[in-house]
Short mmCIF file of C-alpha atoms in Angstrom, two decimals:
data_model
loop_
_atom_site.label_atom_id
_atom_site.label_comp_id
_atom_site.label_asym_id
_atom_site.label_seq_id
_atom_site.Cartn_x
_atom_site.Cartn_y
_atom_site.Cartn_z
CA MET A 1 175.36 104.53 130.12
CA ILE A 2 177.53 107.33 131.42
CA LEU A 3 181.05 107.69 130.11
CA ARG A 4 183.33 109.79 132.27
CA ARG A 5 186.41 110.95 130.50
CA THR A 6 189.57 111.77 132.39
CA THR A 7 189.32 115.43 133.36
CA THR A 8 192.57 116.66 134.76
CA ILE A 9 192.82 120.07 136.34
CA ARG A 10 196.22 121.48 135.59
CA HIS A 11 198.15 122.19 138.76
CA LEU A 12 199.28 125.47 137.23
CA ASP A 13 195.66 126.67 137.17
CA LYS A 14 195.40 128.87 140.23
CA ALA A 15 192.09 128.54 142.07
CA ILE A 16 190.36 131.89 142.48
CA THR A 17 187.59 133.52 144.50
CA SER A 18 184.23 134.64 143.16
CA THR A 19 185.33 138.27 143.56
CA GLN A 20 188.44 137.68 141.48
CA MET A 21 186.35 135.98 138.81
CA TYR A 22 183.97 138.93 138.69
CA GLN A 23 186.87 141.36 138.40
CA ILE A 24 188.43 139.32 135.59
CA GLU A 25 185.13 139.19 133.71
CA GLU A 26 184.57 142.92 134.17
CA LYS A 27 188.05 143.78 132.91
CA ALA A 28 187.66 141.49 129.92
CA HIS A 29 184.29 143.03 129.11
CA SER A 30 185.00 146.70 129.75
CA HIS A 31 188.66 147.07 128.82
CA LEU A 32 189.39 144.32 126.32
CA GLY A 33 186.09 144.10 124.45
CA MET A 34 185.52 140.43 125.32
CA ARG A 35 181.81 140.91 125.95
CA ARG A 36 179.91 138.90 128.52
CA ILE A 37 177.59 137.65 125.79
CA TYR A 38 180.62 135.95 124.19
CA MET A 39 181.65 134.45 127.53
CA MET A 40 178.12 133.12 128.01
CA GLU A 41 178.09 131.61 124.54
CA ASN A 42 181.43 129.89 125.11
CA ALA A 43 180.41 128.67 128.57
CA GLY A 44 177.15 127.20 127.34
CA HIS A 45 178.83 125.59 124.34
CA GLY A 46 181.38 124.07 126.71
CA ILE A 47 178.66 122.56 128.90
CA ALA A 48 176.96 121.10 125.84
CA ASP A 49 180.22 119.58 124.58
CA PHE A 50 180.86 118.10 128.02
CA VAL A 51 177.43 116.47 128.11
CA ARG A 52 177.84 115.12 124.60
CA SER A 53 181.27 113.69 125.42
CA ASN A 54 180.30 112.14 128.74
CA PHE A 55 176.73 110.94 128.47
CA LYS A 56 175.93 108.15 126.05
CA THR A 57 172.93 105.90 125.91
CA ARG A 58 172.52 102.62 124.07
CA SER A 59 168.77 102.88 124.30
CA PRO A 60 166.81 104.03 121.24
CA ARG A 61 164.65 106.21 123.47
CA MET A 62 165.03 109.96 123.59
CA THR A 63 167.30 111.34 126.28
CA ARG A 64 165.15 113.54 128.49
CA LEU A 65 167.27 116.55 129.43
CA VAL A 66 165.94 119.12 131.88
CA ALA A 67 167.72 122.41 132.50
CA VAL A 68 166.75 124.07 135.79
CA CYS A 69 167.73 127.72 135.71
CA GLY A 70 167.77 130.78 137.92
CA THR A 71 167.38 134.35 136.70
CA GLY A 72 171.09 135.27 136.63
CA ASN A 73 173.92 134.61 134.21
CA ASN A 74 174.34 131.06 135.50
CA GLY A 75 170.89 130.36 134.11
CA GLY A 76 171.90 132.13 130.91
CA ASP A 77 174.89 129.81 130.49
CA VAL A 78 172.52 126.86 130.69
CA PHE A 79 170.07 128.43 128.22
CA VAL A 80 172.95 128.43 125.74
CA ALA A 81 173.86 124.83 126.57
CA ALA A 82 170.28 123.71 125.97
CA ARG A 83 170.25 125.50 122.60
CA HIS A 84 173.43 123.78 121.46
CA LEU A 85 172.26 120.35 122.63
CA SER A 86 168.99 120.76 120.76
CA GLY A 87 171.00 120.64 117.55
CA TYR A 88 171.88 117.00 118.15
CA PRO A 89 169.45 114.12 117.55
CA GLY A 90 168.13 112.11 120.47
CA TYR A 91 167.41 114.88 123.01
CA ALA A 92 164.03 115.95 124.35
CA ILE A 93 164.87 119.21 126.12
CA THR A 94 162.91 121.17 128.69
CA VAL A 95 164.17 124.43 130.20
CA ILE A 96 162.61 125.42 133.52
CA LEU A 97 163.07 129.02 134.62
CA LEU A 98 162.63 129.57 138.37
CA GLY A 99 160.86 132.89 138.17
CA ARG A 100 159.34 135.01 135.44
CA PRO A 101 161.12 136.09 132.25
CA GLY A 102 160.78 139.66 133.48
CA ASP A 103 162.93 138.69 136.48
CA LEU A 104 165.97 137.86 134.34
CA ARG A 105 168.68 140.10 135.70
CA THR A 106 171.05 140.59 132.76
CA GLU A 107 170.77 141.47 129.11
CA GLU A 108 172.78 138.37 128.19
CA ALA A 109 170.36 136.03 129.96
CA ARG A 110 167.34 137.82 128.45
CA ILE A 111 168.75 137.54 124.94
CA ASN A 112 169.28 133.81 125.28
CA TRP A 113 165.87 133.19 126.88
CA GLU A 114 164.21 134.99 123.97
CA ILE A 115 166.06 132.72 121.54
CA LEU A 116 164.76 129.64 123.36
CA LYS A 117 161.20 130.95 123.27
CA LYS A 118 161.36 131.00 119.46
CA MET A 119 162.62 127.41 119.21
CA GLU A 120 160.10 124.64 118.63
CA SER A 121 162.72 122.04 119.55
CA ILE A 122 162.90 123.18 123.20
CA GLU A 123 160.07 123.26 125.72
CA THR A 124 160.25 126.28 128.04
CA ILE A 125 158.47 126.59 131.38
CA PHE A 126 158.66 129.38 133.93
CA CYS A 127 157.27 129.07 137.41
CA SER A 128 157.43 130.41 140.96
CA ARG A 129 156.23 127.14 142.44
CA PHE A 130 156.11 123.55 141.27
CA ASP A 131 153.05 121.77 139.98
CA VAL A 132 152.78 118.07 139.19
CA GLU A 133 153.97 118.58 135.60
CA VAL A 134 157.21 120.29 136.61
CA ARG A 135 157.93 117.81 139.38
CA THR A 136 157.43 114.96 136.93
CA LYS A 137 159.75 116.57 134.37
CA ILE A 138 162.55 116.66 136.94
CA SER A 139 161.91 113.23 138.44
CA LYS A 140 161.90 111.50 135.03
CA ALA A 141 164.90 113.31 133.54
CA HIS A 142 167.91 111.35 132.36
CA VAL A 143 170.19 114.42 132.46
CA ILE A 144 169.72 117.59 134.54
CA LEU A 145 171.67 120.79 134.05
CA ASP A 146 171.94 122.84 137.23
CA GLY A 147 171.90 126.54 136.37
CA ILE A 148 170.12 127.79 139.49
CA PHE A 149 172.88 129.76 141.23
CA GLY A 150 176.38 130.71 140.20
CA THR A 151 179.34 132.04 142.13
CA GLY A 152 177.40 135.11 143.25
CA ILE A 153 175.17 133.17 145.64
CA ARG A 154 174.51 134.93 148.95
CA GLY A 155 172.29 134.18 151.95
CA ASP A 156 169.55 131.63 152.47
CA ILE A 157 167.91 129.72 149.65
CA HIS A 158 164.18 130.33 149.31
CA GLU A 159 161.38 128.90 147.19
CA PRO A 160 161.12 127.78 144.49
CA HIS A 161 164.90 127.28 144.46
CA ALA A 162 164.99 125.19 147.63
CA SER A 163 162.41 122.75 146.28
CA ALA A 164 164.22 122.60 142.94
CA ILE A 165 167.46 121.55 144.63
CA GLU A 166 165.63 118.96 146.70
CA LEU A 167 163.87 117.49 143.66
CA ILE A 168 167.08 117.35 141.64
CA ASN A 169 168.91 115.55 144.44
CA LYS A 170 166.09 113.00 144.70
CA SER A 171 166.11 112.26 140.98
CA ASP A 172 168.03 109.43 139.31
CA ALA A 173 169.36 111.77 136.65
CA TRP A 174 172.99 112.48 135.80
CA VAL A 175 173.43 116.00 137.18
CA VAL A 176 175.84 118.52 135.67
CA ALA A 177 176.38 121.80 137.53
CA ALA A 178 177.27 124.96 135.64
CA ASP A 179 180.29 126.70 137.21
CA ILE A 180 179.51 125.55 140.77
CA PRO A 181 176.82 123.33 142.33
CA SER A 182 173.95 125.53 143.45
CA GLY A 183 174.11 126.08 147.20
CA LEU A 184 177.88 125.56 147.47
CA ASP A 185 179.86 128.57 148.64
CA PRO A 186 182.38 129.30 145.84
CA ASN A 187 184.96 130.69 148.27
CA THR A 188 184.80 128.33 151.25
CA GLY A 189 183.36 125.15 149.77
CA LYS A 190 180.79 125.03 152.55
CA SER A 191 177.36 123.75 151.57
CA GLY A 192 174.17 125.38 152.75
CA GLN A 193 171.08 123.66 154.02
CA LYS A 194 170.17 123.01 150.39
CA CYS A 195 172.93 122.14 147.95
CA ILE A 196 173.06 120.31 144.64
CA MET A 197 174.88 116.99 144.68
CA ALA A 198 176.28 116.94 141.15
CA ASP A 199 177.85 114.09 139.24
CA ALA A 200 180.00 116.61 137.41
CA THR A 201 180.74 120.32 137.50
CA VAL A 202 181.82 122.35 134.48
CA THR A 203 183.48 125.47 135.85
CA PHE A 204 184.64 128.41 133.75
CA HIS A 205 188.01 130.04 133.11
CA ARG A 206 189.63 128.89 136.35
CA LEU A 207 188.94 126.54 139.22
CA LYS A 208 187.02 128.18 142.06
CA ILE A 209 188.39 127.69 145.58
CA GLY A 210 185.09 126.23 146.78
CA LEU A 211 185.39 123.36 144.30
CA LEU A 212 188.48 121.97 145.99
CA ASN A 213 188.07 118.75 147.95
CA ASP A 214 184.28 118.31 147.88
CA ARG A 215 183.53 115.52 145.45
CA LYS A 216 180.28 114.80 147.33
CA HIS A 217 178.74 117.94 145.86
CA THR A 218 180.88 118.64 142.78
CA GLY A 219 181.45 115.19 141.32
CA ILE A 220 184.23 115.34 138.75
CA VAL A 221 185.34 118.89 137.96
CA TYR A 222 186.20 120.12 134.48
CA VAL A 223 187.63 123.56 133.74
CA GLU A 224 186.22 125.06 130.53
CA HIS A 225 188.18 127.98 129.13
CA ILE A 226 185.74 130.52 127.71
CA GLY A 227 187.98 132.86 125.74
CA ILE A 228 188.86 135.38 128.44
CA PRO A 229 192.27 136.85 127.52
CA THR A 230 195.05 136.29 130.04
CA GLU A 231 195.55 140.07 130.00
CA ALA A 232 192.29 140.35 131.95
CA GLU A 233 194.01 138.75 134.94
CA ARG A 234 196.82 141.31 135.21
CA GLY A 235 196.65 143.24 138.45
CA ILE A 236 194.03 140.84 139.82
CA LEU A 237 195.94 137.59 140.24
CA ARG A 238 199.33 137.64 141.95
#
């Protein structure tokens, strides 16, 4: 059974572009000492708390949770979420990395992948194409975390990402997108040829413009504050 709490977005929370978000993160990291690794930890913890608060099952069976992740920081956020959720009873967790560990693009994502690799409580898989095992993992999941693309998405979606999105959309799972549904333009709200249709989206720090008025792809939207000081916005937001 899915419980959906009331998630109000404060009208005072100004929606921002992906460029503004990047600038805010960079200022927080470089000038204020709020490192990206802390932001990632807070973001992932927020996703985990959201899942715990909103997904309940009366069945004694294990909840099969599958995290499908790209090689950027969006995937890193979901690595953290999977780690936190593994600390609760009742979850059988698989993390699927679309690519090789050597393809991980940031130090923060690499650090959190290496933590997962050392955990017996989480199954990790990396792949550049889907075999029967991976397809079955996705199709039989109860909960799927979408960490494929974040707000930095550009251009066409290629394999294995396109197939991942298609498989997720065909599943019966409750789908939670990290920051923005993969395939949705964070600035225009336009969806590409392939785009996650989420039941909920946990976005970070502030609402992104592309999340306005597209419940088909975003589901309910929850803004998770991840510890970025308001001083990081000065000179960026008017």
